[in-house]
mmCIF file with all atom_site columns, C-alpha atoms in Angstrom:
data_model
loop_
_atom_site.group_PDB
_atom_site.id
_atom_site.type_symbol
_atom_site.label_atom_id
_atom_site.label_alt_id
_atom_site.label_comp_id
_atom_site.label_asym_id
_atom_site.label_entity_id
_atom_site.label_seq_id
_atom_site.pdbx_PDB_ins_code
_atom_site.Cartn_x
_atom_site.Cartn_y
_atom_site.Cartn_z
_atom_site.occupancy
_atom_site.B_iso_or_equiv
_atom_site.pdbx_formal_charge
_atom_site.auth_seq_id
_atom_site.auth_comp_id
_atom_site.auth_asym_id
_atom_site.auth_atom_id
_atom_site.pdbx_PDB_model_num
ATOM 1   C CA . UNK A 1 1   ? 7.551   44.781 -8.928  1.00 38.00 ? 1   UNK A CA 1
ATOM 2   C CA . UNK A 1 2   ? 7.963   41.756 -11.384 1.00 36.00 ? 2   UNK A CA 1
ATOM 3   C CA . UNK A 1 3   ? 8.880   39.830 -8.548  1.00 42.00 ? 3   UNK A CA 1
ATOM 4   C CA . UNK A 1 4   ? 5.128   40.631 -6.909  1.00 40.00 ? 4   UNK A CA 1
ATOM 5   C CA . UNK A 1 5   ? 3.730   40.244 -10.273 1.00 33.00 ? 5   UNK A CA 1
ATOM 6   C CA . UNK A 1 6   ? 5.030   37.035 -10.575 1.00 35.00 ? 6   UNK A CA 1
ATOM 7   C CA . UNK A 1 7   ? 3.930   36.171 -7.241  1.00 38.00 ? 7   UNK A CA 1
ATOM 8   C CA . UNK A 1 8   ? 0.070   37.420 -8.151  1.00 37.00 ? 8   UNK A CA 1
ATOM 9   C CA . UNK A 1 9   ? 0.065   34.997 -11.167 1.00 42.00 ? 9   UNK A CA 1
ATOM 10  C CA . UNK A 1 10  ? 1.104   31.957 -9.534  1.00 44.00 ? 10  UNK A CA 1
ATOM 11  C CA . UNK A 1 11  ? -1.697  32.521 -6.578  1.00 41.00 ? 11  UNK A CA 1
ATOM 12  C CA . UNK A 1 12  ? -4.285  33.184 -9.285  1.00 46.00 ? 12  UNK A CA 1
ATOM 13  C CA . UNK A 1 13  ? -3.001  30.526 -11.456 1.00 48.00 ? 13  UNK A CA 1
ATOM 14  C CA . UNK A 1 14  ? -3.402  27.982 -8.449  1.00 47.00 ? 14  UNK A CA 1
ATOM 15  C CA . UNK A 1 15  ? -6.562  29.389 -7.539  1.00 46.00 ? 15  UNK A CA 1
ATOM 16  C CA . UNK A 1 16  ? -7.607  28.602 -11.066 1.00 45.00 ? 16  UNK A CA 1
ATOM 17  C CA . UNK A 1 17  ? -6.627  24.858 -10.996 1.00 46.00 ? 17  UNK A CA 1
ATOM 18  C CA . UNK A 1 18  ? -7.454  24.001 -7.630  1.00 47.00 ? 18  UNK A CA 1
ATOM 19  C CA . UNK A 1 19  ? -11.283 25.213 -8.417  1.00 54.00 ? 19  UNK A CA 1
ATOM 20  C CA . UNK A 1 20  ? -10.807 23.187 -11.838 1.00 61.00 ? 20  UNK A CA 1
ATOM 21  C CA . UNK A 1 21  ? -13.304 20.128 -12.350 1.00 72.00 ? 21  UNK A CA 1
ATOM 22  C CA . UNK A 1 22  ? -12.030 16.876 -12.569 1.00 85.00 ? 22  UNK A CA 1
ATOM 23  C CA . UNK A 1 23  ? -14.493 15.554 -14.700 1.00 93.00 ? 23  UNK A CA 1
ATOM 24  C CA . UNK A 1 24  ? -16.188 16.539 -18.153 1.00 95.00 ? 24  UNK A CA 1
ATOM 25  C CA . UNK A 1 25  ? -19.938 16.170 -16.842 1.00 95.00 ? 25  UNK A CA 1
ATOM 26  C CA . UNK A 1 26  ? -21.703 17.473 -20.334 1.00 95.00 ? 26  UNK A CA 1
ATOM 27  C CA . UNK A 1 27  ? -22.007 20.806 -21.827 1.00 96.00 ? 27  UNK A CA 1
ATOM 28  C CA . UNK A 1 28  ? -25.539 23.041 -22.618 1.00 96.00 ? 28  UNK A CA 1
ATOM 29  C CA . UNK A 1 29  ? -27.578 21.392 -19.717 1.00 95.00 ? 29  UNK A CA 1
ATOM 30  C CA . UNK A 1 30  ? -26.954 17.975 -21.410 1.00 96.00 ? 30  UNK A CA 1
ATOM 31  C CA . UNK A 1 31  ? -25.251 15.263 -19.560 1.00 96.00 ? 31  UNK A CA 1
ATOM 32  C CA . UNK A 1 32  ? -23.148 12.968 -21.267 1.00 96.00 ? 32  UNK A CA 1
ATOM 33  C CA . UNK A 1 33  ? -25.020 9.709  -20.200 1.00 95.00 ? 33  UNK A CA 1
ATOM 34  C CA . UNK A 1 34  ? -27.855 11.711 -21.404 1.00 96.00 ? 34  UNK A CA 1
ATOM 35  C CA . UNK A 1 35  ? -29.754 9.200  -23.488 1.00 96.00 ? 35  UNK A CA 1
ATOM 36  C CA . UNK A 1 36  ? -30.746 11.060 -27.681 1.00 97.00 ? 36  UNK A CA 1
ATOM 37  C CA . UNK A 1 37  ? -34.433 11.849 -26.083 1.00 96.00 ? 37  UNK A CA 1
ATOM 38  C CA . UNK A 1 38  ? -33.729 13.205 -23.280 1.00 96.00 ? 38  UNK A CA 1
ATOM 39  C CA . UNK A 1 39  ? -30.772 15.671 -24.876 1.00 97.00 ? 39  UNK A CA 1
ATOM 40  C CA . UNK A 1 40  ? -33.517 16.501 -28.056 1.00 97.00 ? 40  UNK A CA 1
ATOM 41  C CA . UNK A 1 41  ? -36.054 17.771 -24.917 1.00 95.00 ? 41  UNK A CA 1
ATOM 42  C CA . UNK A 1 42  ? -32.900 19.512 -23.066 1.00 96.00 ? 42  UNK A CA 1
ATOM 43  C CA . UNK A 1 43  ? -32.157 20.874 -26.328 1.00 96.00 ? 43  UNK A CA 1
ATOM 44  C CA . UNK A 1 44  ? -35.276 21.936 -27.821 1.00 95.00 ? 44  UNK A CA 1
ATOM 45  C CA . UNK A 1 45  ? -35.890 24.278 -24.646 1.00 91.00 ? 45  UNK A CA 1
ATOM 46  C CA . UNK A 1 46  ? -33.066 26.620 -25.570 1.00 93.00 ? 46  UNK A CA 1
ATOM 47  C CA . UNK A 1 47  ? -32.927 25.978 -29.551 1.00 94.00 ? 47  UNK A CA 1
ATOM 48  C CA . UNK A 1 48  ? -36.154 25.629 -31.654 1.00 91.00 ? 48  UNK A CA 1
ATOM 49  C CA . UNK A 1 49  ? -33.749 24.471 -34.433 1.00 94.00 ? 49  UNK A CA 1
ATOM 50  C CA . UNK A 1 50  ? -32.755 21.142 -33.137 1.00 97.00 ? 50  UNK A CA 1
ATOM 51  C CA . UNK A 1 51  ? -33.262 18.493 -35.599 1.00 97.00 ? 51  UNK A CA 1
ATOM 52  C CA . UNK A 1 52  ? -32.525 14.370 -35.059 1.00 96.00 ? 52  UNK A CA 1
ATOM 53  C CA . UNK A 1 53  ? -30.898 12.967 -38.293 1.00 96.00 ? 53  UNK A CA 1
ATOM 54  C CA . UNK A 1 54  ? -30.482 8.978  -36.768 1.00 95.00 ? 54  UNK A CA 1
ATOM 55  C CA . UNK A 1 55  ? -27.693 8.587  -34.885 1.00 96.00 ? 55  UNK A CA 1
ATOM 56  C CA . UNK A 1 56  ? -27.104 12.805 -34.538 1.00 97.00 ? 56  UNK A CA 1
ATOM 57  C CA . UNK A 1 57  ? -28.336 15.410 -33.206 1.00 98.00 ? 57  UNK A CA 1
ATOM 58  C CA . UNK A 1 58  ? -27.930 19.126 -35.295 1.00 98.00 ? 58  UNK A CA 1
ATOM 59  C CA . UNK A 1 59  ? -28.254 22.102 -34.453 1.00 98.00 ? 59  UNK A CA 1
ATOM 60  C CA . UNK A 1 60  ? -27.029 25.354 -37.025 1.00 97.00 ? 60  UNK A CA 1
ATOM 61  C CA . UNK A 1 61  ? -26.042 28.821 -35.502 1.00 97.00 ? 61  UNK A CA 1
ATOM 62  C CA . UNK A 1 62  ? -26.188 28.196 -32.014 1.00 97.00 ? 62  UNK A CA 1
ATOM 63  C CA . UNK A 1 63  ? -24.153 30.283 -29.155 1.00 95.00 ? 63  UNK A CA 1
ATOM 64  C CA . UNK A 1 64  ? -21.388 28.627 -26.846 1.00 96.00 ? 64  UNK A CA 1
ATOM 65  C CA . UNK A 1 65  ? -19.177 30.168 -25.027 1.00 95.00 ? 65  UNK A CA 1
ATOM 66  C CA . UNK A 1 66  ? -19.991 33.142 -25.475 1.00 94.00 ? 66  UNK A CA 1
ATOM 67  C CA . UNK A 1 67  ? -19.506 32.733 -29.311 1.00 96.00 ? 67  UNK A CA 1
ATOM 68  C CA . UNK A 1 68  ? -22.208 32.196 -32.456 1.00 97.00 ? 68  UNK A CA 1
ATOM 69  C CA . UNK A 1 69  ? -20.449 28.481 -33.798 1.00 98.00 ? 69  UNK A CA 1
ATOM 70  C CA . UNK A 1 70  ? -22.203 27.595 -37.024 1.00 98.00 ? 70  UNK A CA 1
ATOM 71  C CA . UNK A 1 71  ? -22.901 24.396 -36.214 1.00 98.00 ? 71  UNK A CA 1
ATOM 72  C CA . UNK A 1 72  ? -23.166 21.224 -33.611 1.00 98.00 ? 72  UNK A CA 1
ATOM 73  C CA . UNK A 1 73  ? -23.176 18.020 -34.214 1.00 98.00 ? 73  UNK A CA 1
ATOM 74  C CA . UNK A 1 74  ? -23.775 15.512 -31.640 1.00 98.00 ? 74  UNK A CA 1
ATOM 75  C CA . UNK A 1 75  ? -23.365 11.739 -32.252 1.00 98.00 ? 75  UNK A CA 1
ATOM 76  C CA . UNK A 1 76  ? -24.580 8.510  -30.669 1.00 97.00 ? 76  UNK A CA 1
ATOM 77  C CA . UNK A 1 77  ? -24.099 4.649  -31.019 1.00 96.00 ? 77  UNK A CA 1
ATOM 78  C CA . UNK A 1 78  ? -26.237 2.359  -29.191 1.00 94.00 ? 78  UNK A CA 1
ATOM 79  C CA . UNK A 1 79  ? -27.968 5.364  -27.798 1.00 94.00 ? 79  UNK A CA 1
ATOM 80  C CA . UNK A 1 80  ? -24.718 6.649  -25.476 1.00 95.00 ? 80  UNK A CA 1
ATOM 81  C CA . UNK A 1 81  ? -23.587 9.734  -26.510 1.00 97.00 ? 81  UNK A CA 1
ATOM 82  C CA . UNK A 1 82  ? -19.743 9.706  -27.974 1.00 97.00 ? 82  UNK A CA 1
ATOM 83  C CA . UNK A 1 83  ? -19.231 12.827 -29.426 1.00 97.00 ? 83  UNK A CA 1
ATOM 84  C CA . UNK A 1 84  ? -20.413 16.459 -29.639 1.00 98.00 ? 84  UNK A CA 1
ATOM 85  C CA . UNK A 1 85  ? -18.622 18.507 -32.458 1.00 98.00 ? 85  UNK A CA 1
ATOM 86  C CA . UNK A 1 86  ? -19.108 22.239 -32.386 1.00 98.00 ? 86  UNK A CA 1
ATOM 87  C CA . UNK A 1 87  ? -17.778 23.954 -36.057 1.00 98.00 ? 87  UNK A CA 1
ATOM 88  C CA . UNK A 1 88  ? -17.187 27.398 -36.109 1.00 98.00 ? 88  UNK A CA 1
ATOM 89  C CA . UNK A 1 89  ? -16.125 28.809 -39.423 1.00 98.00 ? 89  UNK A CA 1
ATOM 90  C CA . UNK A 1 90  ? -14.520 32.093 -40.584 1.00 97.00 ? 90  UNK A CA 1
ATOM 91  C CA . UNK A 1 91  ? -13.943 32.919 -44.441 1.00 96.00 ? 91  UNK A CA 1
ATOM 92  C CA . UNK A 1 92  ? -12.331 36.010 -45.700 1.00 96.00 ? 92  UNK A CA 1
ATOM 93  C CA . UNK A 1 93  ? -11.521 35.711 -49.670 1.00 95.00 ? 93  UNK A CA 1
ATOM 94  C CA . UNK A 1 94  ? -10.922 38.582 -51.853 1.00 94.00 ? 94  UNK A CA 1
ATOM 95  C CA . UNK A 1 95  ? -11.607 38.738 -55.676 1.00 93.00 ? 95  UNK A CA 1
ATOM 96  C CA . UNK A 1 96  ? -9.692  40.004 -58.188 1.00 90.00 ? 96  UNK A CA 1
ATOM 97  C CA . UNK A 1 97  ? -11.916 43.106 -59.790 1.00 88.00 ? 97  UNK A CA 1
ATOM 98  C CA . UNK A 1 98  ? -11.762 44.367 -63.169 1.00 89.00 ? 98  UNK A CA 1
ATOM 99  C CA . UNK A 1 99  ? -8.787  46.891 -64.081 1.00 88.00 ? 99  UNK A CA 1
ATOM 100 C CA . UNK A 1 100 ? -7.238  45.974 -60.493 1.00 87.00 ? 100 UNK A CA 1
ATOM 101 C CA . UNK A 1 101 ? -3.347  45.458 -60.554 1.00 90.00 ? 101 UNK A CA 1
ATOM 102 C CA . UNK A 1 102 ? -1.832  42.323 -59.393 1.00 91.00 ? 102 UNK A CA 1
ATOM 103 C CA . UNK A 1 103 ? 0.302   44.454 -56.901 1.00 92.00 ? 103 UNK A CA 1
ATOM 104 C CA . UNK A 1 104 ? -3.243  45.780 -54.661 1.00 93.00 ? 104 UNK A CA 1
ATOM 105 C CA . UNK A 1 105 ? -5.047  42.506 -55.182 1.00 93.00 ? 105 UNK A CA 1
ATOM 106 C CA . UNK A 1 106 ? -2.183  40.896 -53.455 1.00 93.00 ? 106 UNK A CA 1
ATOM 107 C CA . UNK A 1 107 ? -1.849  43.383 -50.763 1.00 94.00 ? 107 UNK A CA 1
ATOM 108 C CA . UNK A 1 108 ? -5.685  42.716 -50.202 1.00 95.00 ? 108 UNK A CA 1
ATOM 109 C CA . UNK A 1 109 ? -5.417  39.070 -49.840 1.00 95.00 ? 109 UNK A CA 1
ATOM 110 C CA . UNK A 1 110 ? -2.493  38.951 -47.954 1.00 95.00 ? 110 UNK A CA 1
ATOM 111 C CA . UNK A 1 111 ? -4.705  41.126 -45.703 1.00 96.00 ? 111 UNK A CA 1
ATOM 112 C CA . UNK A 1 112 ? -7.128  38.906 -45.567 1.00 96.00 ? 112 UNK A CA 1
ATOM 113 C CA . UNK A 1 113 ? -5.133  36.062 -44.984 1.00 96.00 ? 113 UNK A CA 1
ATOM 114 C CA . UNK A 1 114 ? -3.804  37.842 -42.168 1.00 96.00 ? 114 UNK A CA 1
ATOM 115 C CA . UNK A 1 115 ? -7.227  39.127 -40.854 1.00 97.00 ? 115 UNK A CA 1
ATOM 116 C CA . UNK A 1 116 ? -8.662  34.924 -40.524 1.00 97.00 ? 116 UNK A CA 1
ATOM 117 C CA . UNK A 1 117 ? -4.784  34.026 -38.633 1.00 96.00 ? 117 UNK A CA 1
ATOM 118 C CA . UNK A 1 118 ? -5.509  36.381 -36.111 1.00 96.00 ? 118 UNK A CA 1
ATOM 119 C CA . UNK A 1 119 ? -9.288  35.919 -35.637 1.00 97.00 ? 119 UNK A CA 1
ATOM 120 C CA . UNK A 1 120 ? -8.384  31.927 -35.151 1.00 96.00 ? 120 UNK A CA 1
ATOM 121 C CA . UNK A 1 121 ? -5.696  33.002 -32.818 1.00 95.00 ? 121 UNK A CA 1
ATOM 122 C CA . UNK A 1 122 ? -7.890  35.012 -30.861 1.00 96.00 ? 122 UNK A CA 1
ATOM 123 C CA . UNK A 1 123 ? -10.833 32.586 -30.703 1.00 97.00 ? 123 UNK A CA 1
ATOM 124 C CA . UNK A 1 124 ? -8.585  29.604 -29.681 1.00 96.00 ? 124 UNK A CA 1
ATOM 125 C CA . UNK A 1 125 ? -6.879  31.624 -27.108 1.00 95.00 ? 125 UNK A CA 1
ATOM 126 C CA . UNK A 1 126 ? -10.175 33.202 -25.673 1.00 96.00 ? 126 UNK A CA 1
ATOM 127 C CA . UNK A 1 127 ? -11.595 29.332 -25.882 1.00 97.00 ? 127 UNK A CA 1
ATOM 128 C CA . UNK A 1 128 ? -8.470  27.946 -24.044 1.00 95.00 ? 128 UNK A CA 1
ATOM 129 C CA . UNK A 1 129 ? -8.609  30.639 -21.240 1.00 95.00 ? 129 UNK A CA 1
ATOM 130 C CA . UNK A 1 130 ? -12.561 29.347 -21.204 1.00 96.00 ? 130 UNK A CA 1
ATOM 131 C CA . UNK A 1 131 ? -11.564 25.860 -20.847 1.00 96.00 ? 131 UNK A CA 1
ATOM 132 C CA . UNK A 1 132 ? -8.439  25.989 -18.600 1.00 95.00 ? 132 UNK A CA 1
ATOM 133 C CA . UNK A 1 133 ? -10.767 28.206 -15.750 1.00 94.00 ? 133 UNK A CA 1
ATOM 134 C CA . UNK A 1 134 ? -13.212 25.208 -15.615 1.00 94.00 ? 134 UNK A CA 1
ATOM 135 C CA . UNK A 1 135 ? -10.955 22.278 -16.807 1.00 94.00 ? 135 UNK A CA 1
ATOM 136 C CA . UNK A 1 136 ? -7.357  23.500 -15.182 1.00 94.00 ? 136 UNK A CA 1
ATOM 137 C CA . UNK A 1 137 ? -3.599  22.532 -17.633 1.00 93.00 ? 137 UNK A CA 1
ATOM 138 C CA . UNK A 1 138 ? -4.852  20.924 -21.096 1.00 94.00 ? 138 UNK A CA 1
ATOM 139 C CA . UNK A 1 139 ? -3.460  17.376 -20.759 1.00 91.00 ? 139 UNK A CA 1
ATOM 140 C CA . UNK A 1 140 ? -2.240  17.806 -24.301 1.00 89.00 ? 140 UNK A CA 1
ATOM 141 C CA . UNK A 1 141 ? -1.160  21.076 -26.124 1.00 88.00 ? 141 UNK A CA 1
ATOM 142 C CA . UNK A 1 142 ? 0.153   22.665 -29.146 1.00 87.00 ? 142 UNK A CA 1
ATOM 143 C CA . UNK A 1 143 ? 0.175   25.661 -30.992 1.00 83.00 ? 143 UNK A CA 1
ATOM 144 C CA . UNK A 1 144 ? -3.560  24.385 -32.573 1.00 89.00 ? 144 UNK A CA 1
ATOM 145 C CA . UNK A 1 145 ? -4.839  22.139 -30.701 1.00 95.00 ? 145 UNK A CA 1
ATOM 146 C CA . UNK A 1 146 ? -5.374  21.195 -26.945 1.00 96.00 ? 146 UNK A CA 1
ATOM 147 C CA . UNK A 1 147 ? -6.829  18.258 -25.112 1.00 96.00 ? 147 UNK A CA 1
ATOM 148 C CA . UNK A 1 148 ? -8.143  17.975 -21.834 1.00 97.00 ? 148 UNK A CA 1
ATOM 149 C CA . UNK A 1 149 ? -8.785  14.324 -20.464 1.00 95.00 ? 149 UNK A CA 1
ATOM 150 C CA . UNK A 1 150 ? -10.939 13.702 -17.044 1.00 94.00 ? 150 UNK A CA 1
ATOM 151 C CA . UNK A 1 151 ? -10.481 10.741 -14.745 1.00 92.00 ? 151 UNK A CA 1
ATOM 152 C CA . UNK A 1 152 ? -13.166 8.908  -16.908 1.00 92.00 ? 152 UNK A CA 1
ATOM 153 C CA . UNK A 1 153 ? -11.358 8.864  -20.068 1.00 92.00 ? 153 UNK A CA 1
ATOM 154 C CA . UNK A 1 154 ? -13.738 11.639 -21.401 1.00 96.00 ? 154 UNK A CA 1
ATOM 155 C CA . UNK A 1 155 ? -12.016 14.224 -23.062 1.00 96.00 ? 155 UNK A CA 1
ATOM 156 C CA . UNK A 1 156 ? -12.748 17.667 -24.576 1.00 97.00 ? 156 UNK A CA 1
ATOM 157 C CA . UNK A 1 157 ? -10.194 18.904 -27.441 1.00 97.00 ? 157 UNK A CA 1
ATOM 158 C CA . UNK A 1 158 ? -10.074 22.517 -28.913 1.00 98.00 ? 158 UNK A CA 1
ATOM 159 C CA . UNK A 1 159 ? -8.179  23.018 -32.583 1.00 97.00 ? 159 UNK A CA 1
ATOM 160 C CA . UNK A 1 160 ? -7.791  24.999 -35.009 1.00 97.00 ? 160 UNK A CA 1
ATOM 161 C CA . UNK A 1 161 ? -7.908  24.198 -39.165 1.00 97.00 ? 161 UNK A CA 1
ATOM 162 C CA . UNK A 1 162 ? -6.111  27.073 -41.131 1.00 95.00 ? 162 UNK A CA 1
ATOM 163 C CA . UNK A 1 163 ? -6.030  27.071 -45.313 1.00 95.00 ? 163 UNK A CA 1
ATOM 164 C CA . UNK A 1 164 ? -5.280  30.053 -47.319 1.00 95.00 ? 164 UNK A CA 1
ATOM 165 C CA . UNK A 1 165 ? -6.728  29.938 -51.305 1.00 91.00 ? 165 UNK A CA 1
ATOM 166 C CA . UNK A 1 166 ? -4.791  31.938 -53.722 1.00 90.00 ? 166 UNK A CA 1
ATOM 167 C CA . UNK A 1 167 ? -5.417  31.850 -57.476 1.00 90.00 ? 167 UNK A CA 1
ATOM 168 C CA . UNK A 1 168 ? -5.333  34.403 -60.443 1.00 87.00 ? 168 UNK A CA 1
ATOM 169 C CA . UNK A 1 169 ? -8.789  35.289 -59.154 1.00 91.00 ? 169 UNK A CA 1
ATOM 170 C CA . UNK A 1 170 ? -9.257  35.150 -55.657 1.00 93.00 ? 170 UNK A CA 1
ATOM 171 C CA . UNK A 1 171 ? -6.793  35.257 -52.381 1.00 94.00 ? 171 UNK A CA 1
ATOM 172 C CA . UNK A 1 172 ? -7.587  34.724 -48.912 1.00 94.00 ? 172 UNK A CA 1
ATOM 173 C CA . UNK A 1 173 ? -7.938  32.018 -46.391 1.00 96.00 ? 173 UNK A CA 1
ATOM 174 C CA . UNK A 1 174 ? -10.616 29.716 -44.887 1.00 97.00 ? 174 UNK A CA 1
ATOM 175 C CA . UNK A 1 175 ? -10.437 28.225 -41.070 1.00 97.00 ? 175 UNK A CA 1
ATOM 176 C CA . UNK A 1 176 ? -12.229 26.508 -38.239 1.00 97.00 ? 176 UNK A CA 1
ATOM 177 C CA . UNK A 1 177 ? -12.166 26.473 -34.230 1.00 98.00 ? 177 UNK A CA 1
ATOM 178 C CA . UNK A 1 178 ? -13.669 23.127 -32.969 1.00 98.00 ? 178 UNK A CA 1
ATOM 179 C CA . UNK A 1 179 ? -14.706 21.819 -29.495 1.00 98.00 ? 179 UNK A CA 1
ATOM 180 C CA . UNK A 1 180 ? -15.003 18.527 -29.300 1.00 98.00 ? 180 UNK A CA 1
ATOM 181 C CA . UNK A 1 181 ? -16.142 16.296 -26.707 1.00 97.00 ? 181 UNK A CA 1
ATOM 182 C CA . UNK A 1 182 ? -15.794 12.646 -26.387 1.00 97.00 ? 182 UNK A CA 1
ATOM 183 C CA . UNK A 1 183 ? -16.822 10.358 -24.145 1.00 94.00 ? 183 UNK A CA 1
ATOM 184 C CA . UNK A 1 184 ? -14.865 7.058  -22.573 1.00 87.00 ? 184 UNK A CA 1
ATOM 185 C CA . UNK A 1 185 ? -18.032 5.434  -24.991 1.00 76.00 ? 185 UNK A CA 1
ATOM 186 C CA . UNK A 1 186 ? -16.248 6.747  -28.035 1.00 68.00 ? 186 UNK A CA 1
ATOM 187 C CA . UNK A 1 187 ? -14.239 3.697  -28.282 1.00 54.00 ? 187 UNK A CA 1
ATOM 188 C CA . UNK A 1 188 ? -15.472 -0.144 -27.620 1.00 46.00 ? 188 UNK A CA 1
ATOM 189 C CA . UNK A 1 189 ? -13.603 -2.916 -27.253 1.00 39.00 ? 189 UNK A CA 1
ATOM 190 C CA . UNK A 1 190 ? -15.123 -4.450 -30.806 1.00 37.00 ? 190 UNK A CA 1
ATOM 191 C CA . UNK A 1 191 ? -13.409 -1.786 -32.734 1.00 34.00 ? 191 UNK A CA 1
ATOM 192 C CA . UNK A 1 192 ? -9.688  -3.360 -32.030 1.00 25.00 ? 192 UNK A CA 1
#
């Protein structure tokens, strides 16, 4: 039986890769060569929200894979796209009340703390799967963070930021899952 198992996971697994794309094209209809313009009209299509703050384009609260990220941030130099950041943040703190003993308001945000790990966990992992179905293996990869490179030095990286707060009044812990993609324009020759 784990033998067949086994077996089933390797076939799918290869399946998986050998349909994997070789190149990062662009993400939400926009193209990477896309010049600012022509990503604002792409953009403004699906998001009313967009907004062009020279050289970015913003957008707050938009959904990508399958997930409501607070925030993208797209940035260009010389009007090539080089990178496109999307932010999502998750906060659970917990504040001391009135009368409460140190004991439960530790218990609480050590709960807390706990309750942002796994969320992170869970959203990189669900991200990852996401990726690794379209991109194949991450070139790179750690525990937080993973890196997948194309053929044109474009690359898309998924990571995770993790801080817990503690204090006499407050416990809990702040994080953030980002997606980042960057094209082979994100470094020139002038900046060495």
């Amino acid at each position: 039986m784990k033998r067949t198992l086994l077996v089933l996971f390797m076939l799918i697994a290869a399946a998986t890769y050998t349909n994997a794309q070789n190149e990062i094209t662009g993400f939400l209809g926009i193209k990477l060569e896309d010049k600012p313009y022509v990503a604002i009209d792409k953009l403004k299509n699906r998001f009313p929200n967009v907004k062009w703050e020279y050289p970015c384009i913003k957008i707050e609260n938009i959904s990508f894979l399958g997930q409501q990220f607070n925030s993208l941030v797209i940035t260009y130099k010389d009007e090539k796209l080089t990178e496109a950041v999307f932010t999502l943040r998750k906060t659970d703190l917990v504040f001391q009340r009135m009368n409460q003993d140190m004991n439960s308001f530790l218990v609480e945000g050590q709960a807390a703390q706990s309750r942002i790990a796994n969320l992170l966990a869970q959203l990189y992992s669900d991200f990852a799967t996401t990726l690794f179905s379209k991109y194949g293996e991450p070139t790179i990869s750690s525990e937080r963070n993973a890196i997948w490179k194309d053929i044109n030095s474009n690359s898309i990286t998924l990571s995770v930021t993790y801080n817990t707060e503690h204090n006499e009044i407050l416990m809990g812990a702040k994080g953030n899952v980002t997606i980042t993609y960057r094209t082979s324009s994100t470094i020139s020759n002038d900046e060495f």
